[in-house]
Structure formats: C-alpha cells, structure tokens
C-alpha cells in the first residue's frame, strides 16, 4: 500500500495511468493548445498578439489568477464556429483517453463567447458534438457545466441563464469561475437559487485565492455540491471538520495552483495534508494547455512531490468517480473496474 513512485515507480505509474478516473474540473477553453489556437486564428482570420506558438507559450508566466485570466480570455477569442468548439473539445477527449479518464465534466464560459457575438447555440452544439463523439469512439462519458463569470454582475448571469434555457437538456449544472477576490458567492445567491429550482447541479470555485469564508458561503448560499479548488480550507479548522464530516468533494488542481502562485512549489501544496485529514479530495487539471499538464501529469508530479503511494491513488480515483454527476449505473461499473484493477496489485488483507 505504501510503494511510492521512487521505490516501485513502474507499478504505481501504471496504476495511475490505467485506473478509471473522472476529471471534474476542466475549463474546456483552458485546453486550447497554442498550436490549435494559431490554426483557428488563421481559419477565422483573427490576429493574435503573438507572432508564433513559442512566443505565446513564453507569455504563460503567471503571477496570480488575474494575470492568467487576461491571457485565457484573449486566447478564447479565436473560437468562432461550431467546428472550432468541437475541434477543441475533441482534442481534449483524445488526451483524456490517454490518461485513463472514463468521465469528464467540462466547464464552459458562454459569456466570454456571447460578448463576442458567438451565439450560445454555436458553443453548445460544438461541445455536444465532441461529447457524443467521445462516447462513441472513445467510450468516455461526459457532460457540460455552464459557468457564470463572477467578475460580471448577477444580472448578466441571469441573462446568460435565460439564453441557455433553450439548451437546458444539453448541460447538467452550473458553476462559478473567473476572478475570485472581491466577488464572493453571495453576489450570485439569487441566480443559483433559480438554477436549483431548474434542477441543475451546483458547483462553484471557492478558496482558490479567496478566503475560506467563500467556501462556507458557496455551500450555504449557493447550495454548492462540490467546491472547485477549496485549498484555502486548510486555514480554517472548523471548516475543515465540516468538509470532512459532510464529505464535500474538493476538485483540487495542483499544477494550476503552482502556475498561479497559490503555493510556491508542489512540495508546499497542502494536498497530502488534505488527504490525511480525510477530505474528499480529487485531482484535476483546470486549464491544462496553460498550466503545463493534463490530468495524469497532475497525478504523476503530485505523487512524486509528496511520495504518495498506491493507497492514495485508489482513494483519489475512487473520490473522483463517487463525486461525479454520472448516472449511478455508470459509477458502479467504474468503481467495480477500479476495485478489480487495484486489488490485482494490492491483494485484500
Ligand atoms: N479559476 C477561476 N476561473 C477560471 C480558472 C481558474 O483556475 N480557469 C478558468 N477560469
Ligand atoms: Zn477552475
């Protein structure tokens, strides 16, 4: 149970790669690799502010969340047609397959696109086409989660929800993303109440850069079923106890947290302490094209930095499947597959 990457690396690495797992925190616009960004810019006759892929990548030196968001929104400006959205999501699904992902819940930011005159119908149709193809060709189960941009007003979130209603069956839930500090969850209490009435699943980014209080208010005032990031909970023992008791899933993104300077190095990341405390932690890539790694890379680097072992791998994969919004029958099948794989490596005592 304790073999780490350094002692029996091949076995652990194989388990990390092949174990069935869910990715619950991936902004699909954050999977847009520079090569595809340049190809789409050319296809749509859009001028990017960088001469080539290398100079764009060189600009990916972020100091905080906002410094990333500025570049991320600029990058998304190349997405214009249904095909663009499908191509981007399909590229992600191919990477997901290689990483052993069986379930992906994709965040998308319609306000970023609608503001540029791209209709909701175009965004949703392209993403859904990739999801269908992922199911048929790769056997990956997926759904979409519409995120409201928290730097905009609640009124604008309501308008976005209105525009999304004709596509109600095309997404399973709503989330809250973008600049956290100064934009507490309570700003969106009414629109999330409406989303709950509509039967949508609820998640929210909280405690990435913002204080632990935002985690409390995302739970209490928005009805969040999962917290995206949530790493600042480590500062608040009372909240930690609640999150453990209620087994609130936290979608933690280690490489993102390092790239955005939330923690200095992976070794400084509280992931091991969070696991030790009994929190329902999951690992995720957030914006893999910008943060230097897809899901498996997050697992590999985190396991190495904290000398985590087979038991941690099992816990993290299991948490991700349990915390997903997939139908119960699918979850049961993956959990069974996970057990079969894991207990072939580590016989039950
Ligand atoms: N945090 C908040 N909003 C985001 C992020 C993130 O890491 N990625 C894309 N939108
Ligand atoms: Zn995120």
mmCIF file of C-alpha atoms and ligand atoms in Angstrom:
data_model
loop_
_atom_site.group_PDB
_atom_site.id
_atom_site.type_symbol
_atom_site.label_atom_id
_atom_site.label_comp_id
_atom_site.label_asym_id
_atom_site.label_seq_id
_atom_site.Cartn_x
_atom_site.Cartn_y
_atom_site.Cartn_z
ATOM 1 C CA UNK A 1 0.000 0.000 0.000
ATOM 2 C CA UNK A 2 2.884 2.352 0.570
ATOM 3 C CA UNK A 3 5.015 1.808 -2.541
ATOM 4 C CA UNK A 4 5.844 5.246 -3.899
ATOM 5 C CA UNK A 5 6.924 6.466 -7.326
ATOM 6 C CA UNK A 6 10.544 6.364 -6.223
ATOM 7 C CA UNK A 7 10.660 2.739 -4.995
ATOM 8 C CA UNK A 8 8.367 0.818 -7.332
ATOM 9 C CA UNK A 9 7.715 3.564 -9.828
ATOM 10 C CA UNK A 10 6.634 1.453 -12.758
ATOM 11 C CA UNK A 11 3.798 -0.259 -10.916
ATOM 12 C CA UNK A 12 2.473 2.937 -9.388
ATOM 13 C CA UNK A 13 2.817 4.850 -12.642
ATOM 14 C CA UNK A 14 0.946 2.090 -14.458
ATOM 15 C CA UNK A 15 -1.836 2.189 -11.871
ATOM 16 C CA UNK A 16 -2.076 5.991 -12.083
ATOM 17 C CA UNK A 17 -2.302 5.824 -15.857
ATOM 18 C CA UNK A 18 -4.769 2.962 -16.199
ATOM 19 C CA UNK A 19 -7.079 3.333 -13.210
ATOM 20 C CA UNK A 20 -10.529 4.544 -14.234
ATOM 21 C CA UNK A 21 -10.889 8.133 -13.096
ATOM 22 C CA UNK A 22 -13.061 11.195 -13.569
ATOM 23 C CA UNK A 23 -11.955 14.724 -14.331
ATOM 24 C CA UNK A 24 -14.364 17.132 -12.640
ATOM 25 C CA UNK A 25 -12.564 20.456 -13.020
ATOM 26 C CA UNK A 26 -11.512 21.245 -16.561
ATOM 27 C CA UNK A 27 -12.332 24.523 -18.299
ATOM 28 C CA UNK A 28 -12.595 23.375 -21.873
ATOM 29 C CA UNK A 29 -11.364 26.770 -23.134
ATOM 30 C CA UNK A 30 -8.300 26.116 -20.985
ATOM 31 C CA UNK A 31 -7.492 23.016 -23.028
ATOM 32 C CA UNK A 32 -6.865 25.102 -26.144
ATOM 33 C CA UNK A 33 -3.241 24.400 -27.029
ATOM 34 C CA UNK A 34 -1.242 27.159 -28.742
ATOM 35 C CA UNK A 35 -0.930 25.100 -31.951
ATOM 36 C CA UNK A 36 -4.709 24.789 -32.294
ATOM 37 C CA UNK A 37 -5.142 28.417 -31.236
ATOM 38 C CA UNK A 38 -2.935 29.551 -34.122
ATOM 39 C CA UNK A 39 -4.708 27.204 -36.553
ATOM 40 C CA UNK A 40 -8.120 28.574 -35.540
ATOM 41 C CA UNK A 41 -6.857 32.151 -35.682
ATOM 42 C CA UNK A 42 -5.794 31.552 -39.275
ATOM 43 C CA UNK A 43 -9.049 29.778 -40.163
ATOM 44 C CA UNK A 44 -11.068 32.688 -38.753
ATOM 45 C CA UNK A 45 -8.765 35.497 -39.966
ATOM 46 C CA UNK A 46 -8.027 36.656 -36.435
ATOM 47 C CA UNK A 47 -4.776 38.343 -35.494
ATOM 48 C CA UNK A 48 -3.238 37.013 -32.286
ATOM 49 C CA UNK A 49 -0.987 39.358 -30.369
ATOM 50 C CA UNK A 50 1.984 36.957 -30.703
ATOM 51 C CA UNK A 51 3.998 36.099 -33.802
ATOM 52 C CA UNK A 52 4.224 32.358 -33.115
ATOM 53 C CA UNK A 53 3.493 29.477 -30.771
ATOM 54 C CA UNK A 54 6.790 29.813 -28.912
ATOM 55 C CA UNK A 55 6.333 33.473 -28.067
ATOM 56 C CA UNK A 56 2.781 32.787 -26.936
ATOM 57 C CA UNK A 57 3.973 29.967 -24.660
ATOM 58 C CA UNK A 58 6.670 32.268 -23.314
ATOM 59 C CA UNK A 59 3.874 34.593 -22.117
ATOM 60 C CA UNK A 60 2.490 31.833 -19.895
ATOM 61 C CA UNK A 61 4.374 33.106 -16.863
ATOM 62 C CA UNK A 62 1.602 33.988 -14.472
ATOM 63 C CA UNK A 63 1.825 35.765 -11.152
ATOM 64 C CA UNK A 64 -1.753 35.235 -9.959
ATOM 65 C CA UNK A 65 -5.207 34.224 -11.192
ATOM 66 C CA UNK A 66 -5.920 37.545 -12.913
ATOM 67 C CA UNK A 67 -2.678 37.520 -14.894
ATOM 68 C CA UNK A 68 -3.747 34.138 -16.281
ATOM 69 C CA UNK A 69 -7.367 35.112 -16.953
ATOM 70 C CA UNK A 70 -6.284 38.074 -19.101
ATOM 71 C CA UNK A 71 -4.400 35.725 -21.456
ATOM 72 C CA UNK A 72 -7.018 32.961 -21.233
ATOM 73 C CA UNK A 73 -9.857 35.239 -22.393
ATOM 74 C CA UNK A 74 -7.695 36.614 -25.205
ATOM 75 C CA UNK A 75 -6.901 33.046 -26.310
ATOM 76 C CA UNK A 76 -10.594 32.113 -26.392
ATOM 77 C CA UNK A 77 -11.205 34.864 -28.961
ATOM 78 C CA UNK A 78 -10.188 32.503 -31.803
ATOM 79 C CA UNK A 79 -13.229 30.271 -31.137
ATOM 80 C CA UNK A 80 -15.921 31.295 -33.601
ATOM 81 C CA UNK A 81 -17.695 28.377 -35.250
ATOM 82 C CA UNK A 82 -19.378 25.187 -34.095
ATOM 83 C CA UNK A 83 -16.456 23.297 -35.630
ATOM 84 C CA UNK A 84 -13.930 25.308 -33.583
ATOM 85 C CA UNK A 85 -15.610 24.298 -30.325
ATOM 86 C CA UNK A 86 -15.865 20.696 -31.460
ATOM 87 C CA UNK A 87 -12.205 20.560 -32.516
ATOM 88 C CA UNK A 88 -11.055 22.000 -29.190
ATOM 89 C CA UNK A 89 -13.116 19.581 -27.090
ATOM 90 C CA UNK A 90 -12.226 16.615 -29.285
ATOM 91 C CA UNK A 91 -8.515 17.350 -28.799
ATOM 92 C CA UNK A 92 -9.140 17.309 -25.048
ATOM 93 C CA UNK A 93 -11.004 14.000 -25.171
ATOM 94 C CA UNK A 94 -8.123 12.325 -27.016
ATOM 95 C CA UNK A 95 -5.743 13.439 -24.247
ATOM 96 C CA UNK A 96 -8.277 12.329 -21.638
ATOM 97 C CA UNK A 97 -8.413 8.839 -23.132
ATOM 98 C CA UNK A 98 -4.638 8.512 -22.950
ATOM 99 C CA UNK A 99 -4.816 9.471 -19.256
ATOM 100 C CA UNK A 100 -7.399 6.810 -18.349
ATOM 101 C CA UNK A 101 -10.291 9.219 -17.913
ATOM 102 C CA UNK A 102 -13.685 7.499 -18.130
ATOM 103 C CA UNK A 103 -15.765 10.508 -17.148
ATOM 104 C CA UNK A 104 -15.244 14.225 -17.818
ATOM 105 C CA UNK A 105 -17.414 17.124 -16.697
ATOM 106 C CA UNK A 106 -16.475 20.086 -18.857
ATOM 107 C CA UNK A 107 -16.834 23.668 -17.694
ATOM 108 C CA UNK A 108 -17.539 26.211 -20.388
ATOM 109 C CA UNK A 109 -17.746 30.016 -20.209
ATOM 110 C CA UNK A 110 -20.542 31.137 -22.563
ATOM 111 C CA UNK A 111 -20.324 34.792 -21.511
ATOM 112 C CA UNK A 112 -16.828 35.000 -22.987
ATOM 113 C CA UNK A 113 -18.237 33.962 -26.353
ATOM 114 C CA UNK A 114 -21.617 35.694 -26.329
ATOM 115 C CA UNK A 115 -19.832 39.001 -25.634
ATOM 116 C CA UNK A 116 -18.014 38.499 -28.984
ATOM 117 C CA UNK A 117 -21.254 37.809 -30.847
ATOM 118 C CA UNK A 118 -20.951 33.997 -30.844
ATOM 119 C CA UNK A 119 -24.412 32.559 -30.108
ATOM 120 C CA UNK A 120 -24.982 30.111 -27.246
ATOM 121 C CA UNK A 121 -26.319 27.639 -29.854
ATOM 122 C CA UNK A 122 -22.948 27.543 -31.639
ATOM 123 C CA UNK A 123 -20.963 26.969 -28.441
ATOM 124 C CA UNK A 124 -23.257 24.248 -27.129
ATOM 125 C CA UNK A 125 -23.637 22.451 -30.463
ATOM 126 C CA UNK A 126 -19.877 22.215 -30.968
ATOM 127 C CA UNK A 127 -19.154 20.992 -27.447
ATOM 128 C CA UNK A 128 -22.024 18.484 -27.506
ATOM 129 C CA UNK A 129 -20.823 17.090 -30.840
ATOM 130 C CA UNK A 130 -17.423 16.363 -29.289
ATOM 131 C CA UNK A 131 -19.093 14.784 -26.238
ATOM 132 C CA UNK A 132 -21.129 12.440 -28.466
ATOM 133 C CA UNK A 133 -18.070 11.504 -30.443
ATOM 134 C CA UNK A 134 -16.131 10.867 -27.222
ATOM 135 C CA UNK A 135 -18.833 8.462 -26.086
ATOM 136 C CA UNK A 136 -18.970 6.629 -29.432
ATOM 137 C CA UNK A 137 -15.306 6.483 -30.371
ATOM 138 C CA UNK A 138 -13.503 6.577 -27.019
ATOM 139 C CA UNK A 139 -16.068 5.233 -24.559
ATOM 140 C CA UNK A 140 -15.763 8.385 -22.444
ATOM 141 C CA UNK A 141 -18.844 9.602 -20.568
ATOM 142 C CA UNK A 142 -19.137 13.382 -20.340
ATOM 143 C CA UNK A 143 -21.423 16.287 -19.593
ATOM 144 C CA UNK A 144 -21.249 20.072 -19.704
ATOM 145 C CA UNK A 145 -21.376 22.533 -16.800
ATOM 146 C CA UNK A 146 -22.112 26.170 -17.659
ATOM 147 C CA UNK A 147 -20.036 28.615 -15.628
ATOM 148 C CA UNK A 148 -21.018 32.168 -14.767
ATOM 149 C CA UNK A 149 -18.205 34.711 -14.755
ATOM 150 C CA UNK A 150 -18.076 36.174 -11.278
ATOM 151 C CA UNK A 151 -16.383 39.438 -12.317
ATOM 152 C CA UNK A 152 -19.626 40.258 -14.158
ATOM 153 C CA UNK A 153 -22.941 41.114 -12.467
ATOM 154 C CA UNK A 154 -25.650 38.793 -11.239
ATOM 155 C CA UNK A 155 -27.978 40.481 -13.721
ATOM 156 C CA UNK A 156 -25.662 39.361 -16.531
ATOM 157 C CA UNK A 157 -25.632 35.832 -15.081
ATOM 158 C CA UNK A 158 -29.448 35.848 -15.164
ATOM 159 C CA UNK A 159 -29.390 36.993 -18.803
ATOM 160 C CA UNK A 160 -26.964 34.173 -19.635
ATOM 161 C CA UNK A 161 -29.184 31.631 -17.907
ATOM 162 C CA UNK A 162 -32.134 32.905 -19.946
ATOM 163 C CA UNK A 163 -30.165 32.413 -23.159
ATOM 164 C CA UNK A 164 -29.186 28.916 -22.055
ATOM 165 C CA UNK A 165 -32.713 27.738 -21.276
ATOM 166 C CA UNK A 166 -33.473 26.569 -24.834
ATOM 167 C CA UNK A 167 -30.466 24.244 -24.334
ATOM 168 C CA UNK A 168 -31.434 23.131 -20.835
ATOM 169 C CA UNK A 169 -31.027 19.447 -21.702
ATOM 170 C CA UNK A 170 -27.525 19.991 -23.041
ATOM 171 C CA UNK A 171 -25.889 20.827 -19.705
ATOM 172 C CA UNK A 172 -26.240 19.225 -16.293
ATOM 173 C CA UNK A 173 -25.200 22.013 -13.988
ATOM 174 C CA UNK A 174 -23.802 25.450 -13.363
ATOM 175 C CA UNK A 175 -20.577 26.709 -11.811
ATOM 176 C CA UNK A 176 -18.934 29.983 -10.863
ATOM 177 C CA UNK A 177 -15.485 30.936 -12.136
ATOM 178 C CA UNK A 178 -13.166 33.836 -13.076
ATOM 179 C CA UNK A 179 -11.692 36.466 -10.696
ATOM 180 C CA UNK A 180 -12.434 35.321 -7.157
ATOM 181 C CA UNK A 181 -11.206 38.032 -4.799
ATOM 182 C CA UNK A 182 -13.824 40.735 -4.275
ATOM 183 C CA UNK A 183 -16.533 38.609 -5.930
ATOM 184 C CA UNK A 184 -17.971 36.480 -3.117
ATOM 185 C CA UNK A 185 -20.515 33.747 -3.785
ATOM 186 C CA UNK A 186 -23.301 35.796 -2.163
ATOM 187 C CA UNK A 187 -23.230 38.096 -5.193
ATOM 188 C CA UNK A 188 -24.869 35.209 -7.100
ATOM 189 C CA UNK A 189 -27.255 33.794 -4.473
ATOM 190 C CA UNK A 190 -30.439 34.585 -6.428
ATOM 191 C CA UNK A 191 -29.321 33.220 -9.786
ATOM 192 C CA UNK A 192 -28.100 29.997 -8.163
ATOM 193 C CA UNK A 193 -31.447 29.676 -6.342
ATOM 194 C CA UNK A 194 -33.120 29.823 -9.755
ATOM 195 C CA UNK A 195 -30.693 27.211 -11.105
ATOM 196 C CA UNK A 196 -31.537 24.893 -8.207
ATOM 197 C CA UNK A 197 -35.249 25.318 -8.997
ATOM 198 C CA UNK A 198 -34.442 24.270 -12.541
ATOM 199 C CA UNK A 199 -32.907 21.060 -11.220
ATOM 200 C CA UNK A 200 -29.354 21.962 -12.234
ATOM 201 C CA UNK A 201 -26.381 20.531 -10.348
ATOM 202 C CA UNK A 202 -24.385 23.200 -8.496
ATOM 203 C CA UNK A 203 -20.632 23.681 -8.185
ATOM 204 C CA UNK A 204 -18.561 26.792 -7.501
ATOM 205 C CA UNK A 205 -14.945 27.859 -7.446
ATOM 206 C CA UNK A 206 -14.120 28.930 -3.898
ATOM 207 C CA UNK A 207 -10.985 29.156 -1.801
ATOM 208 C CA UNK A 208 -8.559 29.169 -4.747
ATOM 209 C CA UNK A 209 -7.144 32.624 -3.981
ATOM 210 C CA UNK A 210 -10.141 33.799 -1.970
ATOM 211 C CA UNK A 211 -10.657 33.268 1.770
ATOM 212 C CA UNK A 212 -12.120 30.147 3.432
ATOM 213 C CA UNK A 213 -15.302 32.155 4.102
ATOM 214 C CA UNK A 214 -16.063 31.966 0.374
ATOM 215 C CA UNK A 215 -16.146 28.164 0.689
ATOM 216 C CA UNK A 216 -18.675 28.462 3.508
ATOM 217 C CA UNK A 217 -20.869 30.845 1.534
ATOM 218 C CA UNK A 218 -20.657 28.727 -1.640
ATOM 219 C CA UNK A 219 -22.041 25.840 0.425
ATOM 220 C CA UNK A 220 -24.553 27.823 2.481
ATOM 221 C CA UNK A 221 -25.798 30.395 -0.013
ATOM 222 C CA UNK A 222 -25.333 28.775 -3.428
ATOM 223 C CA UNK A 223 -26.001 25.170 -2.431
ATOM 224 C CA UNK A 224 -22.729 24.005 -3.989
ATOM 225 C CA UNK A 225 -22.465 20.208 -4.123
ATOM 226 C CA UNK A 226 -18.741 20.344 -4.871
ATOM 227 C CA UNK A 227 -16.163 23.042 -4.291
ATOM 228 C CA UNK A 228 -13.714 23.790 -7.087
ATOM 229 C CA UNK A 229 -10.206 24.208 -5.621
ATOM 230 C CA UNK A 230 -11.087 24.744 -1.939
ATOM 231 C CA UNK A 231 -7.416 24.602 -0.945
ATOM 232 C CA UNK A 232 -7.721 27.619 1.364
ATOM 233 C CA UNK A 233 -9.873 25.467 3.657
ATOM 234 C CA UNK A 234 -6.581 24.351 5.157
ATOM 235 C CA UNK A 235 -6.502 27.683 7.042
ATOM 236 C CA UNK A 236 -9.816 27.100 8.833
ATOM 237 C CA UNK A 237 -10.010 24.089 11.192
ATOM 238 C CA UNK A 238 -13.773 24.403 11.772
ATOM 239 C CA UNK A 239 -14.464 24.431 8.047
ATOM 240 C CA UNK A 240 -12.086 21.501 7.519
ATOM 241 C CA UNK A 241 -14.098 19.497 10.037
ATOM 242 C CA UNK A 242 -17.342 20.318 8.252
ATOM 243 C CA UNK A 243 -15.912 19.378 4.840
ATOM 244 C CA UNK A 244 -14.677 16.076 6.259
ATOM 245 C CA UNK A 245 -17.937 15.309 8.075
ATOM 246 C CA UNK A 246 -20.069 16.096 5.032
ATOM 247 C CA UNK A 247 -17.524 14.606 2.594
ATOM 248 C CA UNK A 248 -17.877 17.649 0.345
ATOM 249 C CA UNK A 249 -15.819 16.901 -2.775
ATOM 250 C CA UNK A 250 -12.993 19.355 -3.478
ATOM 251 C CA UNK A 251 -11.714 19.473 -7.056
ATOM 252 C CA UNK A 252 -8.081 20.303 -6.394
ATOM 253 C CA UNK A 253 -5.755 21.327 -9.253
ATOM 254 C CA UNK A 254 -2.130 21.079 -8.087
ATOM 255 C CA UNK A 255 -0.288 22.242 -11.234
ATOM 256 C CA UNK A 256 -2.723 25.153 -11.606
ATOM 257 C CA UNK A 257 -2.056 26.233 -8.016
ATOM 258 C CA UNK A 258 1.682 26.314 -8.666
ATOM 259 C CA UNK A 259 1.399 28.117 -12.020
ATOM 260 C CA UNK A 260 -0.851 30.776 -10.434
ATOM 261 C CA UNK A 261 1.453 31.127 -7.416
ATOM 262 C CA UNK A 262 -1.132 29.989 -4.872
ATOM 263 C CA UNK A 263 1.679 27.809 -3.468
ATOM 264 C CA UNK A 264 5.349 28.173 -4.252
ATOM 265 C CA UNK A 265 6.159 24.576 -5.163
ATOM 266 C CA UNK A 266 4.301 21.269 -5.344
ATOM 267 C CA UNK A 267 6.094 20.219 -2.175
ATOM 268 C CA UNK A 268 4.435 23.181 -0.423
ATOM 269 C CA UNK A 269 0.986 22.182 -1.683
ATOM 270 C CA UNK A 270 -1.366 21.006 1.102
ATOM 271 C CA UNK A 271 -2.660 18.011 -0.899
ATOM 272 C CA UNK A 272 -1.056 15.398 1.377
ATOM 273 C CA UNK A 273 -2.401 17.127 4.493
ATOM 274 C CA UNK A 274 -5.846 17.308 2.902
ATOM 275 C CA UNK A 275 -5.812 13.595 2.132
ATOM 276 C CA UNK A 276 -4.525 12.824 5.594
ATOM 277 C CA UNK A 277 -7.356 14.858 7.141
ATOM 278 C CA UNK A 278 -9.913 12.692 5.325
ATOM 279 C CA UNK A 279 -11.245 15.313 2.926
ATOM 280 C CA UNK A 280 -12.905 14.051 -0.253
ATOM 281 C CA UNK A 281 -10.123 15.352 -2.494
ATOM 282 C CA UNK A 282 -9.977 14.835 -6.259
ATOM 283 C CA UNK A 283 -7.173 15.768 -8.666
ATOM 284 C CA UNK A 284 -7.869 17.803 -11.801
ATOM 285 C CA UNK A 285 -6.073 19.792 -14.486
ATOM 286 C CA UNK A 286 -8.101 23.077 -14.526
ATOM 287 C CA UNK A 287 -6.603 24.667 -17.682
ATOM 288 C CA UNK A 288 -4.090 22.084 -18.905
ATOM 289 C CA UNK A 289 -2.921 23.935 -22.020
ATOM 290 C CA UNK A 290 -1.795 26.827 -19.799
ATOM 291 C CA UNK A 291 -0.624 25.073 -16.655
ATOM 292 C CA UNK A 292 1.810 22.526 -18.042
ATOM 293 C CA UNK A 293 -0.034 19.251 -17.768
ATOM 294 C CA UNK A 294 -3.151 17.198 -18.256
ATOM 295 C CA UNK A 295 -4.678 15.021 -15.573
ATOM 296 C CA UNK A 296 -2.117 12.218 -15.497
ATOM 297 C CA UNK A 297 0.705 14.743 -15.272
ATOM 298 C CA UNK A 298 -1.021 16.279 -12.239
ATOM 299 C CA UNK A 299 -1.131 12.838 -10.630
ATOM 300 C CA UNK A 300 2.473 11.956 -11.513
ATOM 301 C CA UNK A 301 4.017 15.209 -10.327
ATOM 302 C CA UNK A 302 1.908 15.343 -7.167
ATOM 303 C CA UNK A 303 2.697 11.725 -6.248
ATOM 304 C CA UNK A 304 6.387 12.373 -6.779
ATOM 305 C CA UNK A 305 6.485 15.594 -4.770
ATOM 306 C CA UNK A 306 4.650 14.063 -1.801
ATOM 307 C CA UNK A 307 5.863 10.470 -2.069
ATOM 308 C CA UNK A 308 2.276 9.239 -2.263
ATOM 309 C CA UNK A 309 1.536 5.561 -2.852
ATOM 310 C CA UNK A 310 -0.926 3.012 -4.215
ATOM 311 C CA UNK A 311 -3.498 3.601 -1.473
ATOM 312 C CA UNK A 312 -3.594 7.317 -2.261
ATOM 313 C CA UNK A 313 -4.036 6.514 -5.955
ATOM 314 C CA UNK A 314 -7.018 4.330 -5.150
ATOM 315 C CA UNK A 315 -8.563 6.954 -2.859
ATOM 316 C CA UNK A 316 -8.178 9.744 -5.404
ATOM 317 C CA UNK A 317 -9.629 7.733 -8.299
ATOM 318 C CA UNK A 318 -12.491 6.497 -6.118
ATOM 319 C CA UNK A 319 -13.259 10.014 -4.855
ATOM 320 C CA UNK A 320 -13.375 11.323 -8.422
ATOM 321 C CA UNK A 321 -15.865 8.650 -9.505
ATOM 322 C CA UNK A 322 -18.039 8.988 -6.416
ATOM 323 C CA UNK A 323 -18.091 12.805 -6.689
ATOM 324 C CA UNK A 324 -19.035 12.798 -10.372
ATOM 325 C CA UNK A 325 -22.551 13.580 -11.553
ATOM 326 C CA UNK A 326 -22.638 10.498 -13.792
ATOM 327 C CA UNK A 327 -25.614 8.118 -13.634
ATOM 328 C CA UNK A 328 -25.408 5.613 -10.774
ATOM 329 C CA UNK A 329 -25.127 2.588 -13.084
ATOM 330 C CA UNK A 330 -22.054 4.015 -14.802
ATOM 331 C CA UNK A 331 -20.467 4.933 -11.471
ATOM 332 C CA UNK A 332 -20.988 1.430 -10.158
ATOM 333 C CA UNK A 333 -19.336 -0.091 -13.217
ATOM 334 C CA UNK A 334 -16.254 2.152 -12.943
ATOM 335 C CA UNK A 335 -15.955 1.564 -9.197
ATOM 336 C CA UNK A 336 -16.061 -2.154 -9.834
ATOM 337 C CA UNK A 337 -13.396 -1.822 -12.551
ATOM 338 C CA UNK A 338 -11.253 0.253 -10.187
ATOM 339 C CA UNK A 339 -11.511 -2.365 -7.452
ATOM 340 C CA UNK A 340 -10.615 -5.165 -9.878
ATOM 341 C CA UNK A 341 -7.550 -3.291 -11.073
ATOM 342 C CA UNK A 342 -6.399 -2.109 -7.678
ATOM 343 C CA UNK A 343 -6.846 -5.383 -5.813
ATOM 344 C CA UNK A 344 -4.939 -7.218 -8.543
ATOM 345 C CA UNK A 345 -1.947 -5.080 -7.482
ATOM 346 C CA UNK A 346 -2.633 -4.978 -3.779
ATOM 347 C CA UNK A 347 -4.357 -8.165 -2.593
ATOM 348 C CA UNK A 348 -7.021 -7.652 0.062
ATOM 349 C CA UNK A 349 -5.750 -8.440 3.575
HETATM 350 N N1 LIG B 1 -10.005 29.952 -11.633
HETATM 351 C C1 LIG B 1 -11.046 30.742 -11.868
HETATM 352 N N2 LIG B 1 -11.579 30.886 -13.066
HETATM 353 C C2 LIG B 1 -11.053 30.202 -14.086
HETATM 354 C C3 LIG B 1 -9.985 29.374 -13.904
HETATM 355 C C4 LIG B 1 -9.439 29.227 -12.613
HETATM 356 O O1 LIG B 1 -8.455 28.497 -12.360
HETATM 357 N N3 LIG B 1 -9.703 28.836 -15.110
HETATM 358 C C5 LIG B 1 -10.587 29.338 -15.988
HETATM 359 N N4 LIG B 1 -11.416 30.169 -15.368
HETATM 360 ZN ZN1 LIG B 2 -11.021 26.326 -12.471
#
